[in-house]
Short mmCIF file of C-alpha atoms in Angstrom, two decimals:
data_model
loop_
_atom_site.label_atom_id
_atom_site.label_comp_id
_atom_site.label_asym_id
_atom_site.label_seq_id
_atom_site.Cartn_x
_atom_site.Cartn_y
_atom_site.Cartn_z
CA MET G 1 0.04 0.11 0.00
CA THR G 2 1.38 3.35 -0.93
CA GLU G 3 1.99 5.61 2.19
CA SER G 4 0.39 9.09 1.80
CA TYR G 5 1.41 12.32 3.11
CA ASP G 6 -0.21 15.86 3.46
CA ILE G 7 3.11 17.58 2.81
CA THR G 8 6.33 16.24 1.13
CA ILE G 9 9.43 18.28 1.66
CA ILE G 10 12.36 17.80 -0.86
CA GLY G 11 15.60 18.69 0.68
CA GLY G 12 16.62 18.61 4.22
CA GLY G 13 18.90 21.68 4.36
CA PRO G 14 18.21 24.34 6.81
CA ALA G 15 15.00 25.94 4.97
CA GLY G 16 13.63 22.43 4.50
CA MET G 17 14.31 21.42 8.15
CA PHE G 18 12.44 24.36 9.43
CA ALA G 19 9.44 23.85 6.94
CA ALA G 20 9.24 20.44 8.33
CA PHE G 21 9.19 21.80 11.98
CA TYR G 22 6.38 24.35 10.96
CA ALA G 23 4.40 21.64 9.12
CA GLY G 24 4.67 19.75 12.57
CA MET G 25 3.23 22.69 14.42
CA HIS G 26 0.07 22.27 11.84
CA ASN G 27 -0.05 18.56 12.68
CA ALA G 28 0.40 17.99 9.04
CA LYS G 29 1.48 14.42 8.01
CA THR G 30 4.82 15.19 6.62
CA GLN G 31 7.90 13.51 5.16
CA VAL G 32 11.41 15.04 4.21
CA ILE G 33 13.50 13.50 1.63
CA GLU G 34 17.09 14.21 1.56
CA SER G 35 19.38 12.89 -1.09
CA LEU G 36 22.48 13.17 1.13
CA ALA G 37 23.26 10.73 4.11
CA GLU G 38 22.56 13.39 6.81
CA LEU G 39 20.28 16.43 7.15
CA GLY G 40 21.76 19.77 6.89
CA GLY G 41 22.44 20.37 3.33
CA GLN G 42 25.51 22.45 2.49
CA VAL G 43 25.87 23.76 5.76
CA ASN G 44 26.46 20.32 7.21
CA ALA G 45 28.19 18.74 4.27
CA LEU G 46 30.63 21.56 3.44
CA TYR G 47 30.95 23.94 6.11
CA PRO G 48 30.24 22.35 9.38
CA GLU G 49 33.00 24.49 11.07
CA LYS G 50 31.63 27.84 9.56
CA THR G 51 30.56 30.61 11.81
CA ILE G 52 26.98 31.63 10.79
CA LEU G 53 26.05 35.21 11.76
CA ASP G 54 22.59 35.81 9.93
CA VAL G 55 20.27 33.85 12.33
CA ALA G 56 18.22 36.02 14.66
CA GLY G 57 18.97 35.64 18.28
CA LEU G 58 22.35 33.86 17.84
CA PRO G 59 25.03 36.17 17.72
CA ALA G 60 27.28 33.54 16.25
CA ILE G 61 26.83 29.61 15.79
CA LYS G 62 28.99 26.97 14.01
CA GLY G 63 27.20 25.33 11.18
CA ARG G 64 27.36 21.93 12.81
CA GLU G 65 25.63 23.41 15.97
CA LEU G 66 22.79 25.04 14.02
CA ILE G 67 21.79 21.58 12.24
CA ASP G 68 22.25 19.79 15.50
CA GLY G 69 19.98 22.47 17.06
CA GLN G 70 17.45 21.91 13.97
CA ARG G 71 17.58 18.09 14.37
CA GLN G 72 16.52 18.46 18.13
CA GLN G 73 13.66 21.03 17.02
CA LEU G 74 12.18 18.26 14.57
CA GLN G 75 12.22 15.65 17.24
CA GLN G 76 9.03 17.38 18.83
CA PHE G 77 6.75 16.02 15.98
CA PRO G 78 6.14 12.64 14.35
CA LEU G 79 7.78 13.54 11.21
CA THR G 80 9.02 11.01 8.81
CA ILE G 81 12.76 11.73 7.61
CA LYS G 82 14.21 9.92 4.66
CA THR G 83 18.02 10.38 4.10
CA GLY G 84 20.11 8.93 1.08
CA GLN G 85 17.12 9.05 -1.16
CA ALA G 86 17.02 11.01 -4.15
CA VAL G 87 13.74 12.10 -5.70
CA THR G 88 13.76 10.88 -9.28
CA ASN G 89 10.32 12.06 -10.48
CA VAL G 90 7.37 13.91 -9.19
CA THR G 91 4.02 13.30 -11.32
CA GLN G 92 0.82 15.11 -10.72
CA ASN G 93 -2.44 13.38 -10.41
CA GLU G 94 -5.88 13.79 -9.23
CA ASN G 95 -5.12 13.45 -5.49
CA GLY G 96 -1.90 15.66 -5.51
CA PHE G 97 1.40 14.12 -6.63
CA THR G 98 3.27 10.76 -6.76
CA VAL G 99 6.80 11.16 -5.42
CA THR G 100 9.36 8.78 -6.76
CA THR G 101 12.68 7.61 -5.48
CA ALA G 102 14.74 4.62 -6.24
CA GLN G 103 13.66 2.98 -2.91
CA GLU G 104 9.85 3.73 -2.91
CA THR G 105 6.78 5.53 -4.20
CA THR G 106 4.65 7.72 -2.01
CA GLN G 107 1.64 9.91 -2.39
CA THR G 108 1.29 13.61 -1.39
CA ARG G 109 -1.11 16.46 -1.44
CA ALA G 110 1.23 19.16 -1.58
CA VAL G 111 5.12 19.50 -2.29
CA ILE G 112 7.75 21.92 -0.96
CA VAL G 113 10.95 21.95 -2.97
CA ALA G 114 13.89 22.93 -0.62
CA VAL G 115 16.72 21.62 -2.74
CA GLY G 116 18.88 24.88 -2.44
CA ASN G 117 20.89 25.20 -5.57
CA GLY G 118 20.62 21.72 -6.55
CA ALA G 119 23.74 19.47 -6.97
CA PHE G 120 26.76 21.46 -5.89
CA THR G 121 30.17 20.96 -7.43
CA PRO G 122 33.25 23.13 -6.35
CA ARG G 123 34.71 25.19 -9.19
CA LYS G 124 38.03 23.40 -9.76
CA LEU G 125 41.34 25.12 -9.79
CA ASN G 126 42.44 25.32 -13.35
CA VAL G 127 45.81 23.92 -13.00
CA GLU G 128 46.73 21.00 -14.93
CA ASN G 129 48.00 18.63 -12.13
CA ALA G 130 45.48 20.00 -9.58
CA GLU G 131 43.68 16.81 -9.32
CA GLN G 132 46.62 14.81 -7.76
CA PHE G 133 46.74 16.83 -4.83
CA VAL G 134 42.98 16.72 -3.93
CA ASN G 135 42.33 15.66 -0.32
CA HIS G 136 45.97 15.55 0.53
CA GLN G 137 47.34 19.03 0.24
CA LEU G 138 44.33 20.59 -1.93
CA PHE G 139 40.92 20.85 -0.57
CA TYR G 140 37.82 22.63 -1.74
CA SER G 141 36.31 23.09 1.63
CA ALA G 142 37.90 23.42 5.25
CA ARG G 143 35.48 20.78 6.45
CA ASP G 144 37.53 19.51 9.33
CA LEU G 145 39.55 22.16 11.16
CA GLU G 146 41.97 19.56 12.65
CA THR G 147 43.23 18.67 9.13
CA PHE G 148 44.77 22.22 9.07
CA ARG G 149 46.07 22.44 12.60
CA ASN G 150 49.48 23.80 13.02
CA GLN G 151 49.84 24.05 9.11
CA ASP G 152 50.70 27.01 6.79
CA VAL G 153 47.43 27.41 4.72
CA MET G 154 46.51 29.33 1.77
CA VAL G 155 43.01 30.07 0.91
CA ALA G 156 42.20 31.22 -2.61
CA GLY G 157 39.02 33.22 -3.42
CA GLY G 158 37.48 36.63 -3.00
CA GLY G 159 33.76 35.93 -1.77
CA ASP G 160 32.10 35.46 1.57
CA ALA G 161 33.14 31.79 1.72
CA ALA G 162 36.79 32.50 1.07
CA ILE G 163 36.84 35.09 3.75
CA ASP G 164 34.83 32.87 6.21
CA GLN G 165 37.23 29.99 5.71
CA ALA G 166 40.39 32.04 6.11
CA LEU G 167 38.98 33.68 9.29
CA MET G 168 37.74 30.29 10.96
CA LEU G 169 41.28 28.53 10.13
CA THR G 170 43.22 31.38 12.10
CA PRO G 171 42.77 29.90 15.42
CA VAL G 172 44.21 26.47 14.35
CA ALA G 173 46.56 27.10 11.64
CA LYS G 174 50.16 28.13 11.99
CA SER G 175 49.64 31.00 9.47
CA VAL G 176 46.78 31.80 6.91
CA THR G 177 47.17 33.59 3.65
CA LEU G 178 44.25 34.70 1.62
CA LEU G 179 44.92 35.02 -2.26
CA HIS G 180 42.58 36.90 -4.55
CA ARG G 181 42.91 37.82 -8.12
CA ARG G 182 41.43 41.44 -7.41
CA SER G 183 42.48 44.04 -4.94
CA GLN G 184 38.78 44.18 -3.83
CA PHE G 185 37.00 41.52 -1.96
CA ARG G 186 33.30 40.59 -2.86
CA GLY G 187 32.39 39.84 0.57
CA LEU G 188 30.01 41.46 2.89
CA ALA G 189 31.41 44.71 4.37
CA HIS G 190 31.41 43.34 7.95
CA MET G 191 33.28 40.28 6.78
CA VAL G 192 35.79 42.37 4.90
CA ASP G 193 36.35 44.59 8.09
CA LEU G 194 36.90 41.39 9.99
CA LEU G 195 39.55 40.29 7.66
CA GLU G 196 41.14 43.66 7.79
CA GLN G 197 41.64 43.31 11.52
CA SER G 198 42.70 39.67 11.39
CA PRO G 199 46.06 38.12 11.18
CA VAL G 200 45.31 36.71 7.77
CA ASN G 201 47.99 37.61 5.23
CA VAL G 202 46.33 39.07 2.24
CA VAL G 203 47.92 38.58 -1.17
CA THR G 204 46.45 40.47 -4.26
CA PRO G 205 46.01 40.51 -7.28
CA PHE G 206 47.46 36.91 -8.13
CA LEU G 207 46.17 33.84 -9.43
CA ILE G 208 47.54 30.23 -9.03
CA SER G 209 49.30 28.99 -12.08
CA GLY G 210 51.29 26.05 -10.88
CA LEU G 211 51.66 23.46 -8.01
CA VAL G 212 54.64 21.32 -7.28
CA GLU G 213 55.18 18.96 -4.21
CA THR G 214 58.08 19.54 -2.36
CA ALA G 215 60.51 17.31 -0.75
CA ASN G 216 58.77 17.39 2.67
CA GLY G 217 55.25 16.85 1.23
CA ALA G 218 54.35 20.57 1.16
CA LEU G 219 53.08 22.59 -1.91
CA ASP G 220 55.24 25.03 -3.86
CA VAL G 221 52.64 27.39 -5.32
CA THR G 222 53.23 29.45 -8.29
CA LEU G 223 51.53 32.67 -8.36
CA LYS G 224 51.03 35.01 -11.21
CA THR G 225 50.16 38.64 -11.01
CA VAL G 226 46.89 39.61 -12.82
CA GLY G 227 47.64 42.22 -15.41
CA ASP G 228 50.08 43.09 -18.00
CA SER G 229 53.17 41.94 -16.31
CA GLY G 230 52.24 38.37 -15.49
CA LYS G 231 55.09 38.43 -12.93
CA LEU G 232 55.53 35.12 -11.26
CA THR G 233 56.46 34.38 -7.59
CA HIS G 234 56.40 31.47 -5.37
CA GLN G 235 54.99 30.56 -1.98
CA THR G 236 55.36 27.23 0.00
CA VAL G 237 52.30 26.09 2.06
CA ASP G 238 51.14 22.85 3.80
CA LYS G 239 47.49 22.99 2.56
CA LEU G 240 45.80 24.98 -0.26
CA VAL G 241 41.90 25.58 0.23
CA VAL G 242 40.34 26.76 -3.03
CA SER G 243 37.36 28.52 -2.50
CA TYR G 244 35.98 29.60 -5.95
CA GLY G 245 32.44 28.79 -5.30
CA PHE G 246 30.18 26.08 -6.63
CA THR G 247 28.62 25.19 -9.82
CA ALA G 248 24.85 24.37 -9.28
CA ASP G 249 22.08 22.98 -11.32
CA HIS G 250 18.74 21.53 -10.98
CA GLN G 251 19.27 18.55 -13.31
CA ALA G 252 17.46 16.18 -10.96
CA LEU G 253 14.33 18.41 -11.51
CA ASP G 254 14.60 18.40 -15.36
CA ALA G 255 13.89 14.56 -15.16
CA TRP G 256 10.60 15.11 -13.32
CA ASP G 257 7.28 15.06 -15.19
CA ILE G 258 6.67 18.76 -14.14
CA ASP G 259 8.59 21.80 -15.21
CA LEU G 260 9.43 24.27 -12.39
CA ALA G 261 12.75 26.03 -13.19
CA GLU G 262 12.53 29.00 -15.44
CA ASP G 263 16.21 28.93 -16.36
CA HIS G 264 17.17 25.37 -15.27
CA ARG G 265 18.88 27.00 -12.31
CA LEU G 266 16.47 29.03 -10.33
CA ILE G 267 12.57 28.31 -9.53
CA ALA G 268 10.21 31.32 -9.84
CA VAL G 269 7.67 31.63 -7.15
CA ASP G 270 5.11 34.23 -5.94
CA SER G 271 4.79 35.89 -2.47
CA THR G 272 3.02 32.56 -1.13
CA MET G 273 6.23 30.57 -2.54
CA ALA G 274 3.94 28.90 -4.91
CA THR G 275 5.39 27.78 -8.31
CA SER G 276 3.84 27.75 -11.68
CA VAL G 277 2.66 24.21 -10.68
CA ALA G 278 -0.35 24.29 -8.41
CA GLY G 279 0.36 22.47 -5.26
CA ILE G 280 4.16 22.68 -5.56
CA TYR G 281 5.87 25.32 -3.36
CA ALA G 282 9.75 26.13 -3.27
CA ILE G 283 11.98 27.76 -0.59
CA GLY G 284 15.28 28.45 0.13
CA ASP G 285 18.46 29.44 -2.39
CA GLY G 286 16.89 27.59 -5.36
CA VAL G 287 14.12 30.14 -5.73
CA THR G 288 14.08 33.49 -7.13
CA TYR G 289 11.54 36.57 -6.90
CA ARG G 290 11.98 40.28 -6.77
CA GLY G 291 14.40 41.26 -3.78
CA LYS G 292 15.32 37.88 -3.06
CA GLN G 293 18.47 37.47 -0.75
CA PRO G 294 20.09 33.97 -0.69
CA LEU G 295 20.52 33.79 3.11
CA ILE G 296 19.68 31.12 5.62
CA ALA G 297 17.62 33.65 7.30
CA THR G 298 15.49 34.30 4.13
CA GLY G 299 14.83 30.48 3.76
CA TYR G 300 13.72 30.25 7.40
CA GLY G 301 11.08 33.10 6.72
CA GLU G 302 10.03 31.44 3.40
CA ALA G 303 9.34 27.98 5.16
CA PRO G 304 6.21 29.17 7.16
CA VAL G 305 5.00 31.22 4.34
CA ALA G 306 4.82 27.97 2.21
CA VAL G 307 3.41 25.73 4.89
CA GLN G 308 0.67 28.20 5.77
CA ALA G 309 -0.27 28.56 2.19
CA ILE G 310 -0.48 24.58 1.65
CA MET G 311 -2.61 24.55 4.79
CA THR G 312 -5.11 27.21 3.74
CA ASN G 313 -5.33 25.93 0.20
CA PHE G 314 -5.53 22.28 0.72
CA PHE G 315 -6.53 21.68 4.46
CA PRO G 316 -8.87 24.79 5.29
CA ASP G 317 -10.74 22.74 7.87
CA ARG G 318 -7.72 22.33 10.02
CA ARG G 319 -6.95 24.55 12.82
CA GLY G 320 -4.06 27.03 12.70
CA PRO G 321 -0.47 26.26 14.04
CA VAL G 322 0.06 25.53 17.56
CA HIS G 323 1.99 28.57 19.10
CA SER G 324 5.52 27.80 19.70
CA THR G 325 5.38 29.11 23.17
CA SER G 326 2.94 26.27 24.10
CA LEU G 327 4.84 23.43 22.87
CA THR G 328 6.74 21.20 25.55
CA PRO G 329 9.87 20.08 24.21
CA LYS G 330 10.61 16.35 24.41
CA GLN G 331 13.24 15.39 27.09
#
């Protein structure tokens, strides 16, 4: 017998997890389907040690701690959490939608897509022999800080992620160098201010043009100035973190029997987070609308909007959400 749900949330990152919590407050029968082995999305998979500053009421919190807190929050309700399952198809029918994974098929009245930017792949370092150093001296995310303890580390990149990683490495690394191809950084003003006040050695404007392993297992990094001179210089480091961002797509959505993405990258939604398909809503970094800000805090705000819209449109006879102040957390 096919299991049926009121709401299916596809994607178990921060926004999807909070949508599940809010669905629980409505007593909606809800399942969360996450393709990764754990909940938490990119925050948990790539940046568990990153300090997150944009969650109201929390001056600063590590990514891992934030996701752990959200897991505990979910335990207040009898939600169905499914990890390690990728949704291969969503098909519309007279009762809502059929949701298909490699493991099973379920029925749902409404869907919330919370897949973020979709499949995320780091932008690779464009150096011929770079691949041979990956996960030894070259990394695309500083996921485990102990890997970099007492090491001379270079971080390459100029956005918020690069600045974040350079700053979070300073307490454990012997030294941190931040390399950028431009003299100006693209990060938020506050993060750039923190960078300027930190012991991070900033080197601009340079690109990495070569990597050679030294006799003691370190990396000799060849740096080339950006501009007409093309002057070369060298710096030896123990570890190199390349933070050029991620290429992302919604190819998984392309295989579904419904069409959501307006440009195969972002999903257009209205003020209720509704997509072009009735009964399907979308939240988080993967959606677009006028004024959209790709922040965790924004996704948290979009989650209850989508859930409330579903409950109003499809379950008008249900009472409103329980006030959070009346909940008694499980011990």
